[in-house]
Amino acid sequence: MCSRSATVIATFSRRMHIAFPEGDEAFARIKGKTLQPVCGDVVRVETLSGEDDWLITAIEDRHNQLSRPNRRGSVEVLAANIDVVVAVAAASPAPDWFIVDRYLCAAELMRADAILVYNKTDEPRLPGTDAALVNYEEVGYPVYRTSAETGEQLDDLRGSIGVRTAILVGQSGVGKSSLINLLSGPSNQKTSGISRKSGEGRHTTVNSMMLPLPGGGAVIDSPGVRDYAPAMSEVTDAEAGFREIHAEAENCRFANCRHLREPDCAVKGAIDSGTIHARRYESYRRVLRQIERLQNRSGG
């Protein structure tokens, strides 16, 4: 029996597509019902007698994970071992900046770098878009204005990702897959290759897929969403997920200030002075309410 280490590069329900450090790839099944590998996981695999598939027997420790609460209130892991979270918005569908904020919040809590991409710059922008993008830049997030049609700033985005592992996230229809195909170049043919070889991927939902970048690094294409919220358990997670609020909170009168109605709240003062954008603060309040609802549901 041969045992090796591999990285999960695509997931199809209980069947995985894996890549070995040497570059060869294979399909693998999961041992038992408790293991739940996701794209980006490093796993231990063993050969199966008389089969081409490998068997995933263990998941190695993750250095972080992108997750969300599911309908039952449990944590659902979407991808693992991410260096950069790339939140994508676009001219169409209309940007939901609250979803963008929640992805950026997740990146902060994961201790991953975060990038904001505004895609489809070849289309007319909705009023307020430029101001919103400038606000993110003022907070300190790199913002790239891209177009899959014209190639605008794609080289800049690729350079920013470098040789790291990035995941592109965002609403359905913002053009994540098109961006990934252009960023990854010829390697994106692996997507169709999976379908031809196994029949999976074309008729089975792909939870996520990792593609290599020319010169190193990789990008994970995640399914588009209508909404997203990061998985959090503590009220302090909300503050930590908004870097400008977290920085200003050092000046609050009370160490446990939630920045709602407490006296001498430096965050509220920064909102009044315009140092913190009111819409970002509203995002923080929504995240805070989400944590409180989950705590009440669990009895915490």
PDB file of C-alpha atoms in Angstrom:
ATOM      1  CA  MET A   1       0.000   0.000   0.000  1.00  0.00           C
ATOM      2  CA  CYS A   2       1.393   3.395  -1.035  1.00  0.00           C
ATOM      3  CA  SER A   3       0.683   6.496   1.052  1.00  0.00           C
ATOM      4  CA  ARG A   4       1.318  10.010  -0.277  1.00  0.00           C
ATOM      5  CA  SER A   5       0.519  13.648   0.391  1.00  0.00           C
ATOM      6  CA  ALA A   6      -1.651  15.541  -2.112  1.00  0.00           C
ATOM      7  CA  THR A   7      -3.627  18.766  -2.478  1.00  0.00           C
ATOM      8  CA  VAL A   8      -7.348  18.795  -3.224  1.00  0.00           C
ATOM      9  CA  ILE A   9      -7.806  20.868  -6.396  1.00  0.00           C
ATOM     10  CA  ALA A  10     -11.491  20.176  -7.125  1.00  0.00           C
ATOM     11  CA  THR A  11     -14.430  18.709  -5.227  1.00  0.00           C
ATOM     12  CA  PHE A  12     -17.411  16.807  -6.604  1.00  0.00           C
ATOM     13  CA  SER A  13     -19.557  15.893  -3.611  1.00  0.00           C
ATOM     14  CA  ARG A  14     -17.728  12.871  -2.092  1.00  0.00           C
ATOM     15  CA  ARG A  15     -15.178  12.529  -4.920  1.00  0.00           C
ATOM     16  CA  MET A  16     -12.088  14.709  -5.143  1.00  0.00           C
ATOM     17  CA  HIS A  17      -9.588  15.692  -7.822  1.00  0.00           C
ATOM     18  CA  ILE A  18      -6.114  15.778  -6.259  1.00  0.00           C
ATOM     19  CA  ALA A  19      -2.651  16.942  -7.315  1.00  0.00           C
ATOM     20  CA  PHE A  20       0.616  15.490  -6.040  1.00  0.00           C
ATOM     21  CA  PRO A  21       3.688  17.634  -5.323  1.00  0.00           C
ATOM     22  CA  GLU A  22       5.411  16.179  -8.376  1.00  0.00           C
ATOM     23  CA  GLY A  23       2.641  17.524 -10.618  1.00  0.00           C
ATOM     24  CA  ASP A  24       0.694  14.366 -11.451  1.00  0.00           C
ATOM     25  CA  GLU A  25      -3.051  14.304 -10.740  1.00  0.00           C
ATOM     26  CA  ALA A  26      -5.682  11.705  -9.891  1.00  0.00           C
ATOM     27  CA  PHE A  27      -9.158  11.215  -8.508  1.00  0.00           C
ATOM     28  CA  ALA A  28      -9.809  10.140  -4.947  1.00  0.00           C
ATOM     29  CA  ARG A  29     -12.631   8.972  -2.764  1.00  0.00           C
ATOM     30  CA  ILE A  30     -13.031   9.778   0.928  1.00  0.00           C
ATOM     31  CA  LYS A  31     -12.605   7.184   3.647  1.00  0.00           C
ATOM     32  CA  GLY A  32     -15.582   7.066   5.985  1.00  0.00           C
ATOM     33  CA  LYS A  33     -18.235   9.708   6.537  1.00  0.00           C
ATOM     34  CA  THR A  34     -16.520  12.072   8.948  1.00  0.00           C
ATOM     35  CA  LEU A  35     -13.745  13.449   6.738  1.00  0.00           C
ATOM     36  CA  GLN A  36     -14.792  16.546   4.806  1.00  0.00           C
ATOM     37  CA  PRO A  37     -11.919  17.721   2.586  1.00  0.00           C
ATOM     38  CA  VAL A  38     -12.292  20.988   0.684  1.00  0.00           C
ATOM     39  CA  CYS A  39     -10.407  22.652  -2.125  1.00  0.00           C
ATOM     40  CA  GLY A  40      -6.959  23.684  -0.895  1.00  0.00           C
ATOM     41  CA  ASP A  41      -6.691  20.957   1.713  1.00  0.00           C
ATOM     42  CA  VAL A  42      -3.494  18.952   1.965  1.00  0.00           C
ATOM     43  CA  VAL A  43      -4.530  15.330   2.487  1.00  0.00           C
ATOM     44  CA  ARG A  44      -3.005  11.902   2.981  1.00  0.00           C
ATOM     45  CA  VAL A  45      -4.012   9.384   0.340  1.00  0.00           C
ATOM     46  CA  GLU A  46      -3.521   5.658  -0.154  1.00  0.00           C
ATOM     47  CA  THR A  47      -3.734   3.434  -3.204  1.00  0.00           C
ATOM     48  CA  LEU A  48      -6.774   1.232  -3.736  1.00  0.00           C
ATOM     49  CA  SER A  49      -6.169  -2.285  -4.991  1.00  0.00           C
ATOM     50  CA  GLY A  50      -7.260  -2.698  -8.582  1.00  0.00           C
ATOM     51  CA  GLU A  51      -8.487   0.908  -8.922  1.00  0.00           C
ATOM     52  CA  ASP A  52      -7.170   4.128 -10.417  1.00  0.00           C
ATOM     53  CA  ASP A  53      -8.800   6.175  -7.642  1.00  0.00           C
ATOM     54  CA  TRP A  54      -6.919   6.923  -4.445  1.00  0.00           C
ATOM     55  CA  LEU A  55      -8.419   6.941  -0.956  1.00  0.00           C
ATOM     56  CA  ILE A  56      -8.251  10.059   1.243  1.00  0.00           C
ATOM     57  CA  THR A  57      -7.500   8.895   4.787  1.00  0.00           C
ATOM     58  CA  ALA A  58      -6.684  12.147   6.622  1.00  0.00           C
ATOM     59  CA  ILE A  59      -6.654  15.939   6.321  1.00  0.00           C
ATOM     60  CA  GLU A  60      -3.478  17.679   7.408  1.00  0.00           C
ATOM     61  CA  ASP A  61      -3.704  20.724   9.688  1.00  0.00           C
ATOM     62  CA  ARG A  62      -5.101  23.813   7.957  1.00  0.00           C
ATOM     63  CA  HIS A  63      -3.438  27.176   8.493  1.00  0.00           C
ATOM     64  CA  ASN A  64      -6.819  28.832   7.824  1.00  0.00           C
ATOM     65  CA  GLN A  65     -10.196  28.208   6.256  1.00  0.00           C
ATOM     66  CA  LEU A  66     -12.910  30.202   4.523  1.00  0.00           C
ATOM     67  CA  SER A  67     -16.174  29.233   6.146  1.00  0.00           C
ATOM     68  CA  ARG A  68     -19.773  30.243   6.713  1.00  0.00           C
ATOM     69  CA  PRO A  69     -22.622  29.160   8.986  1.00  0.00           C
ATOM     70  CA  ASN A  70     -25.069  26.808   7.302  1.00  0.00           C
ATOM     71  CA  ARG A  71     -28.825  26.692   7.841  1.00  0.00           C
ATOM     72  CA  ARG A  72     -28.403  24.468  10.883  1.00  0.00           C
ATOM     73  CA  GLY A  73     -25.996  26.908  12.494  1.00  0.00           C
ATOM     74  CA  SER A  74     -22.968  24.646  11.993  1.00  0.00           C
ATOM     75  CA  VAL A  75     -19.789  25.803  10.276  1.00  0.00           C
ATOM     76  CA  GLU A  76     -19.443  24.918   6.595  1.00  0.00           C
ATOM     77  CA  VAL A  77     -15.872  25.117   5.278  1.00  0.00           C
ATOM     78  CA  LEU A  78     -15.642  26.344   1.677  1.00  0.00           C
ATOM     79  CA  ALA A  79     -11.879  26.267   1.055  1.00  0.00           C
ATOM     80  CA  ALA A  80      -8.670  25.949   3.045  1.00  0.00           C
ATOM     81  CA  ASN A  81      -5.081  27.201   3.188  1.00  0.00           C
ATOM     82  CA  ILE A  82      -5.797  30.509   1.460  1.00  0.00           C
ATOM     83  CA  ASP A  83      -3.194  33.270   1.208  1.00  0.00           C
ATOM     84  CA  VAL A  84      -5.345  35.895  -0.554  1.00  0.00           C
ATOM     85  CA  VAL A  85      -9.105  36.463  -0.619  1.00  0.00           C
ATOM     86  CA  VAL A  86     -10.102  38.300  -3.806  1.00  0.00           C
ATOM     87  CA  ALA A  87     -13.582  39.794  -3.412  1.00  0.00           C
ATOM     88  CA  VAL A  88     -15.073  40.471  -6.844  1.00  0.00           C
ATOM     89  CA  ALA A  89     -17.843  42.972  -7.556  1.00  0.00           C
ATOM     90  CA  ALA A  90     -18.925  44.195 -10.977  1.00  0.00           C
ATOM     91  CA  ALA A  91     -20.976  46.656 -12.944  1.00  0.00           C
ATOM     92  CA  SER A  92     -23.562  43.899 -13.300  1.00  0.00           C
ATOM     93  CA  PRO A  93     -25.149  42.481 -11.277  1.00  0.00           C
ATOM     94  CA  ALA A  94     -25.338  45.628  -9.156  1.00  0.00           C
ATOM     95  CA  PRO A  95     -22.622  45.546  -6.473  1.00  0.00           C
ATOM     96  CA  ASP A  96     -23.715  44.472  -3.018  1.00  0.00           C
ATOM     97  CA  TRP A  97     -21.071  46.160  -0.910  1.00  0.00           C
ATOM     98  CA  PHE A  98     -22.369  44.464   2.224  1.00  0.00           C
ATOM     99  CA  ILE A  99     -21.419  41.067   0.742  1.00  0.00           C
ATOM    100  CA  VAL A 100     -18.009  42.491  -0.202  1.00  0.00           C
ATOM    101  CA  ASP A 101     -17.551  43.695   3.382  1.00  0.00           C
ATOM    102  CA  ARG A 102     -18.374  40.261   4.779  1.00  0.00           C
ATOM    103  CA  TYR A 103     -15.801  38.600   2.536  1.00  0.00           C
ATOM    104  CA  LEU A 104     -13.213  41.177   3.608  1.00  0.00           C
ATOM    105  CA  CYS A 105     -14.219  40.523   7.205  1.00  0.00           C
ATOM    106  CA  ALA A 106     -13.625  36.810   6.658  1.00  0.00           C
ATOM    107  CA  ALA A 107     -10.176  37.539   5.219  1.00  0.00           C
ATOM    108  CA  GLU A 108      -9.243  39.588   8.285  1.00  0.00           C
ATOM    109  CA  LEU A 109     -10.353  36.800  10.624  1.00  0.00           C
ATOM    110  CA  MET A 110      -8.463  34.207   8.529  1.00  0.00           C
ATOM    111  CA  ARG A 111      -5.330  36.383   8.639  1.00  0.00           C
ATOM    112  CA  ALA A 112      -5.270  36.267   4.855  1.00  0.00           C
ATOM    113  CA  ASP A 113      -4.524  39.226   2.613  1.00  0.00           C
ATOM    114  CA  ALA A 114      -7.536  40.743   0.865  1.00  0.00           C
ATOM    115  CA  ILE A 115      -7.972  42.344  -2.548  1.00  0.00           C
ATOM    116  CA  LEU A 116     -11.047  44.002  -4.034  1.00  0.00           C
ATOM    117  CA  VAL A 117     -11.658  43.623  -7.769  1.00  0.00           C
ATOM    118  CA  TYR A 118     -14.239  45.721  -9.576  1.00  0.00           C
ATOM    119  CA  ASN A 119     -14.852  43.830 -12.811  1.00  0.00           C
ATOM    120  CA  LYS A 120     -16.588  44.689 -16.094  1.00  0.00           C
ATOM    121  CA  THR A 121     -15.166  48.191 -16.317  1.00  0.00           C
ATOM    122  CA  ASP A 122     -16.204  48.157 -19.981  1.00  0.00           C
ATOM    123  CA  GLU A 123     -19.823  48.505 -18.774  1.00  0.00           C
ATOM    124  CA  PRO A 124     -21.420  51.696 -17.373  1.00  0.00           C
ATOM    125  CA  ARG A 125     -20.954  52.159 -13.636  1.00  0.00           C
ATOM    126  CA  LEU A 126     -23.819  52.735 -11.255  1.00  0.00           C
ATOM    127  CA  PRO A 127     -23.839  56.018  -9.283  1.00  0.00           C
ATOM    128  CA  GLY A 128     -21.751  55.806  -6.143  1.00  0.00           C
ATOM    129  CA  THR A 129     -19.447  53.069  -7.435  1.00  0.00           C
ATOM    130  CA  ASP A 130     -16.329  55.230  -7.676  1.00  0.00           C
ATOM    131  CA  ALA A 131     -16.868  56.636  -4.196  1.00  0.00           C
ATOM    132  CA  ALA A 132     -17.269  53.131  -2.773  1.00  0.00           C
ATOM    133  CA  LEU A 133     -14.045  51.933  -4.396  1.00  0.00           C
ATOM    134  CA  VAL A 134     -12.122  54.945  -3.125  1.00  0.00           C
ATOM    135  CA  ASN A 135     -13.437  54.246   0.370  1.00  0.00           C
ATOM    136  CA  TYR A 136     -11.964  50.739   0.271  1.00  0.00           C
ATOM    137  CA  GLU A 137      -8.655  52.140  -0.907  1.00  0.00           C
ATOM    138  CA  GLU A 138      -8.692  54.615   1.976  1.00  0.00           C
ATOM    139  CA  VAL A 139      -9.229  51.730   4.395  1.00  0.00           C
ATOM    140  CA  GLY A 140      -6.117  50.118   2.922  1.00  0.00           C
ATOM    141  CA  TYR A 141      -7.398  47.431   0.545  1.00  0.00           C
ATOM    142  CA  PRO A 142      -5.792  47.122  -2.898  1.00  0.00           C
ATOM    143  CA  VAL A 143      -8.495  47.769  -5.516  1.00  0.00           C
ATOM    144  CA  TYR A 144      -8.186  46.639  -9.130  1.00  0.00           C
ATOM    145  CA  ARG A 145     -10.569  47.780 -11.840  1.00  0.00           C
ATOM    146  CA  THR A 146     -10.618  44.952 -14.372  1.00  0.00           C
ATOM    147  CA  SER A 147     -12.274  43.852 -17.576  1.00  0.00           C
ATOM    148  CA  ALA A 148     -12.194  40.385 -19.082  1.00  0.00           C
ATOM    149  CA  GLU A 149     -13.083  42.033 -22.395  1.00  0.00           C
ATOM    150  CA  THR A 150     -10.242  44.552 -22.550  1.00  0.00           C
ATOM    151  CA  GLY A 151      -7.716  42.946 -20.190  1.00  0.00           C
ATOM    152  CA  GLU A 152      -7.578  46.089 -18.040  1.00  0.00           C
ATOM    153  CA  GLN A 153      -5.396  45.614 -14.920  1.00  0.00           C
ATOM    154  CA  LEU A 154      -5.320  41.813 -15.243  1.00  0.00           C
ATOM    155  CA  ASP A 155      -1.513  41.841 -15.235  1.00  0.00           C
ATOM    156  CA  ASP A 156      -1.586  44.008 -12.116  1.00  0.00           C
ATOM    157  CA  LEU A 157      -3.959  41.596 -10.398  1.00  0.00           C
ATOM    158  CA  ARG A 158      -1.857  38.597 -11.403  1.00  0.00           C
ATOM    159  CA  GLY A 159       1.229  40.331 -10.056  1.00  0.00           C
ATOM    160  CA  SER A 160      -0.484  41.104  -6.770  1.00  0.00           C
ATOM    161  CA  ILE A 161      -1.412  37.440  -6.287  1.00  0.00           C
ATOM    162  CA  GLY A 162       2.125  36.385  -7.182  1.00  0.00           C
ATOM    163  CA  VAL A 163       3.027  32.816  -6.260  1.00  0.00           C
ATOM    164  CA  ARG A 164       0.400  32.586  -3.540  1.00  0.00           C
ATOM    165  CA  THR A 165      -2.919  30.719  -3.379  1.00  0.00           C
ATOM    166  CA  ALA A 166      -5.899  33.013  -3.910  1.00  0.00           C
ATOM    167  CA  ILE A 167      -9.632  32.414  -3.917  1.00  0.00           C
ATOM    168  CA  LEU A 168     -12.014  34.554  -5.977  1.00  0.00           C
ATOM    169  CA  VAL A 169     -15.351  35.104  -4.253  1.00  0.00           C
ATOM    170  CA  GLY A 170     -18.417  37.186  -4.924  1.00  0.00           C
ATOM    171  CA  GLN A 171     -21.945  37.337  -6.237  1.00  0.00           C
ATOM    172  CA  SER A 172     -23.106  35.123  -9.074  1.00  0.00           C
ATOM    173  CA  GLY A 173     -22.475  36.697 -12.461  1.00  0.00           C
ATOM    174  CA  VAL A 174     -19.629  39.058 -11.571  1.00  0.00           C
ATOM    175  CA  GLY A 175     -17.235  37.250 -13.918  1.00  0.00           C
ATOM    176  CA  LYS A 176     -15.013  35.268 -11.540  1.00  0.00           C
ATOM    177  CA  SER A 177     -14.610  32.315 -13.896  1.00  0.00           C
ATOM    178  CA  SER A 178     -13.771  34.562 -16.843  1.00  0.00           C
ATOM    179  CA  LEU A 179     -11.126  36.331 -14.781  1.00  0.00           C
ATOM    180  CA  ILE A 180      -9.663  33.030 -13.639  1.00  0.00           C
ATOM    181  CA  ASN A 181      -9.501  31.680 -17.180  1.00  0.00           C
ATOM    182  CA  LEU A 182      -7.562  34.758 -18.258  1.00  0.00           C
ATOM    183  CA  LEU A 183      -5.313  34.750 -15.197  1.00  0.00           C
ATOM    184  CA  SER A 184      -4.482  31.063 -15.462  1.00  0.00           C
ATOM    185  CA  GLY A 185      -3.995  30.929 -19.229  1.00  0.00           C
ATOM    186  CA  PRO A 186      -3.694  27.501 -20.908  1.00  0.00           C
ATOM    187  CA  SER A 187      -4.014  25.672 -17.582  1.00  0.00           C
ATOM    188  CA  ASN A 188      -7.722  26.501 -17.498  1.00  0.00           C
ATOM    189  CA  GLN A 189      -8.188  23.644 -19.981  1.00  0.00           C
ATOM    190  CA  LYS A 190      -8.063  21.352 -16.973  1.00  0.00           C
ATOM    191  CA  THR A 191     -11.667  22.290 -16.258  1.00  0.00           C
ATOM    192  CA  SER A 192     -12.961  20.709 -19.457  1.00  0.00           C
ATOM    193  CA  GLY A 193     -10.436  17.891 -19.113  1.00  0.00           C
ATOM    194  CA  ILE A 194     -12.069  16.755 -15.903  1.00  0.00           C
ATOM    195  CA  SER A 195     -15.442  16.580 -17.605  1.00  0.00           C
ATOM    196  CA  ARG A 196     -14.196  14.567 -20.578  1.00  0.00           C
ATOM    197  CA  LYS A 197     -12.261  12.082 -18.466  1.00  0.00           C
ATOM    198  CA  SER A 198     -14.716  11.321 -15.717  1.00  0.00           C
ATOM    199  CA  GLY A 199     -18.088  12.723 -16.670  1.00  0.00           C
ATOM    200  CA  GLU A 200     -17.967  14.705 -13.460  1.00  0.00           C
ATOM    201  CA  GLY A 201     -17.924  18.465 -13.436  1.00  0.00           C
ATOM    202  CA  ARG A 202     -20.245  18.946 -16.363  1.00  0.00           C
ATOM    203  CA  HIS A 203     -23.293  17.286 -14.838  1.00  0.00           C
ATOM    204  CA  THR A 204     -22.258  17.379 -11.177  1.00  0.00           C
ATOM    205  CA  THR A 205     -21.963  20.527  -9.106  1.00  0.00           C
ATOM    206  CA  VAL A 206     -18.346  21.540  -8.623  1.00  0.00           C
ATOM    207  CA  ASN A 207     -18.039  23.064  -5.163  1.00  0.00           C
ATOM    208  CA  SER A 208     -14.750  24.773  -6.046  1.00  0.00           C
ATOM    209  CA  MET A 209     -11.753  24.272  -8.321  1.00  0.00           C
ATOM    210  CA  MET A 210      -8.088  25.302  -8.102  1.00  0.00           C
ATOM    211  CA  LEU A 211      -6.120  26.254 -11.210  1.00  0.00           C
ATOM    212  CA  PRO A 212      -2.383  26.980 -11.376  1.00  0.00           C
ATOM    213  CA  LEU A 213      -1.079  30.369 -12.462  1.00  0.00           C
ATOM    214  CA  PRO A 214       1.755  30.777 -14.958  1.00  0.00           C
ATOM    215  CA  GLY A 215       4.974  31.212 -13.021  1.00  0.00           C
ATOM    216  CA  GLY A 216       3.567  29.879  -9.763  1.00  0.00           C
ATOM    217  CA  GLY A 217       0.643  30.402  -7.455  1.00  0.00           C
ATOM    218  CA  ALA A 218      -2.923  29.234  -7.909  1.00  0.00           C
ATOM    219  CA  VAL A 219      -6.464  30.562  -7.967  1.00  0.00           C
ATOM    220  CA  ILE A 220      -9.583  28.887  -6.613  1.00  0.00           C
ATOM    221  CA  ASP A 221     -12.867  29.524  -8.370  1.00  0.00           C
ATOM    222  CA  SER A 222     -15.721  29.363  -5.874  1.00  0.00           C
ATOM    223  CA  PRO A 223     -19.433  29.162  -6.761  1.00  0.00           C
ATOM    224  CA  GLY A 224     -21.227  32.502  -6.953  1.00  0.00           C
ATOM    225  CA  VAL A 225     -23.522  33.425  -4.091  1.00  0.00           C
ATOM    226  CA  ARG A 226     -26.616  35.478  -3.438  1.00  0.00           C
ATOM    227  CA  ASP A 227     -25.407  36.189   0.072  1.00  0.00           C
ATOM    228  CA  TYR A 228     -22.497  35.334   2.336  1.00  0.00           C
ATOM    229  CA  ALA A 229     -21.611  35.663   5.996  1.00  0.00           C
ATOM    230  CA  PRO A 230     -18.404  34.532   7.706  1.00  0.00           C
ATOM    231  CA  ALA A 231     -18.606  31.957  10.481  1.00  0.00           C
ATOM    232  CA  MET A 232     -17.973  33.730  13.792  1.00  0.00           C
ATOM    233  CA  SER A 233     -18.570  32.818  17.414  1.00  0.00           C
ATOM    234  CA  GLU A 234     -17.580  35.884  19.448  1.00  0.00           C
ATOM    235  CA  VAL A 235     -18.811  39.473  19.407  1.00  0.00           C
ATOM    236  CA  THR A 236     -15.193  40.612  19.231  1.00  0.00           C
ATOM    237  CA  ASP A 237     -14.907  38.878  15.853  1.00  0.00           C
ATOM    238  CA  ALA A 238     -17.081  41.570  14.293  1.00  0.00           C
ATOM    239  CA  GLU A 239     -14.711  44.352  15.343  1.00  0.00           C
ATOM    240  CA  ALA A 240     -11.635  42.378  14.282  1.00  0.00           C
ATOM    241  CA  GLY A 241     -13.131  41.915  10.824  1.00  0.00           C
ATOM    242  CA  PHE A 242     -13.278  45.668  10.102  1.00  0.00           C
ATOM    243  CA  ARG A 243      -9.761  47.008  10.251  1.00  0.00           C
ATOM    244  CA  GLU A 244     -10.617  50.700  10.555  1.00  0.00           C
ATOM    245  CA  ILE A 245     -13.092  50.019  13.381  1.00  0.00           C
ATOM    246  CA  HIS A 246     -10.599  47.751  15.123  1.00  0.00           C
ATOM    247  CA  ALA A 247      -7.922  50.448  14.933  1.00  0.00           C
ATOM    248  CA  GLU A 248     -10.192  53.202  16.284  1.00  0.00           C
ATOM    249  CA  ALA A 249     -11.529  50.969  19.075  1.00  0.00           C
ATOM    250  CA  GLU A 250      -8.200  51.355  20.871  1.00  0.00           C
ATOM    251  CA  ASN A 251      -9.397  54.846  21.847  1.00  0.00           C
ATOM    252  CA  CYS A 252     -12.760  53.807  23.281  1.00  0.00           C
ATOM    253  CA  ARG A 253     -13.422  54.489  26.938  1.00  0.00           C
ATOM    254  CA  PHE A 254     -14.446  50.890  27.678  1.00  0.00           C
ATOM    255  CA  ALA A 255     -12.395  47.881  26.624  1.00  0.00           C
ATOM    256  CA  ASN A 256     -15.550  45.861  25.896  1.00  0.00           C
ATOM    257  CA  CYS A 257     -17.228  48.628  23.895  1.00  0.00           C
ATOM    258  CA  ARG A 258     -19.465  47.257  21.134  1.00  0.00           C
ATOM    259  CA  HIS A 259     -19.597  50.663  19.439  1.00  0.00           C
ATOM    260  CA  LEU A 260     -23.370  50.932  19.540  1.00  0.00           C
ATOM    261  CA  ARG A 261     -24.650  53.178  22.338  1.00  0.00           C
ATOM    262  CA  GLU A 262     -21.760  53.193  24.813  1.00  0.00           C
ATOM    263  CA  PRO A 263     -20.507  56.586  26.087  1.00  0.00           C
ATOM    264  CA  ASP A 264     -17.199  58.002  24.864  1.00  0.00           C
ATOM    265  CA  CYS A 265     -17.072  55.568  21.956  1.00  0.00           C
ATOM    266  CA  ALA A 266     -14.192  56.549  19.675  1.00  0.00           C
ATOM    267  CA  VAL A 267     -15.693  54.572  16.795  1.00  0.00           C
ATOM    268  CA  LYS A 268     -18.950  56.529  16.926  1.00  0.00           C
ATOM    269  CA  GLY A 269     -16.927  59.734  17.079  1.00  0.00           C
ATOM    270  CA  ALA A 270     -14.963  58.672  13.998  1.00  0.00           C
ATOM    271  CA  ILE A 271     -18.213  58.027  12.143  1.00  0.00           C
ATOM    272  CA  ASP A 272     -19.515  61.480  13.067  1.00  0.00           C
ATOM    273  CA  SER A 273     -16.290  63.060  11.793  1.00  0.00           C
ATOM    274  CA  GLY A 274     -16.280  60.978   8.607  1.00  0.00           C
ATOM    275  CA  THR A 275     -13.091  59.095   9.452  1.00  0.00           C
ATOM    276  CA  ILE A 276     -15.062  55.840   9.340  1.00  0.00           C
ATOM    277  CA  HIS A 277     -17.548  55.498   6.496  1.00  0.00           C
ATOM    278  CA  ALA A 278     -21.158  55.156   7.658  1.00  0.00           C
ATOM    279  CA  ARG A 279     -21.911  52.281   5.298  1.00  0.00           C
ATOM    280  CA  ARG A 280     -18.940  50.263   6.544  1.00  0.00           C
ATOM    281  CA  TYR A 281     -20.191  50.866  10.080  1.00  0.00           C
ATOM    282  CA  GLU A 282     -23.627  49.575   9.068  1.00  0.00           C
ATOM    283  CA  SER A 283     -21.887  46.447   7.729  1.00  0.00           C
ATOM    284  CA  TYR A 284     -20.220  46.037  11.114  1.00  0.00           C
ATOM    285  CA  ARG A 285     -23.582  46.336  12.885  1.00  0.00           C
ATOM    286  CA  ARG A 286     -25.111  43.681  10.612  1.00  0.00           C
ATOM    287  CA  VAL A 287     -22.244  41.288  11.315  1.00  0.00           C
ATOM    288  CA  LEU A 288     -22.606  41.940  15.027  1.00  0.00           C
ATOM    289  CA  ARG A 289     -26.325  41.120  14.879  1.00  0.00           C
ATOM    290  CA  GLN A 290     -25.540  37.907  13.014  1.00  0.00           C
ATOM    291  CA  ILE A 291     -23.186  36.767  15.783  1.00  0.00           C
ATOM    292  CA  GLU A 292     -25.778  37.580  18.438  1.00  0.00           C
ATOM    293  CA  ARG A 293     -28.457  35.599  16.556  1.00  0.00           C
ATOM    294  CA  LEU A 294     -26.155  32.575  16.322  1.00  0.00           C
ATOM    295  CA  GLN A 295     -25.317  32.838  20.012  1.00  0.00           C
ATOM    296  CA  ASN A 296     -28.989  32.977  20.937  1.00  0.00           C
ATOM    297  CA  ARG A 297     -29.728  29.982  18.707  1.00  0.00           C
ATOM    298  CA  SER A 298     -26.997  27.914  20.365  1.00  0.00           C
ATOM    299  CA  GLY A 299     -27.815  29.150  23.874  1.00  0.00           C
ATOM    300  CA  GLY A 300     -24.372  30.807  24.158  1.00  0.00           C
TER     301      GLY A 300
END
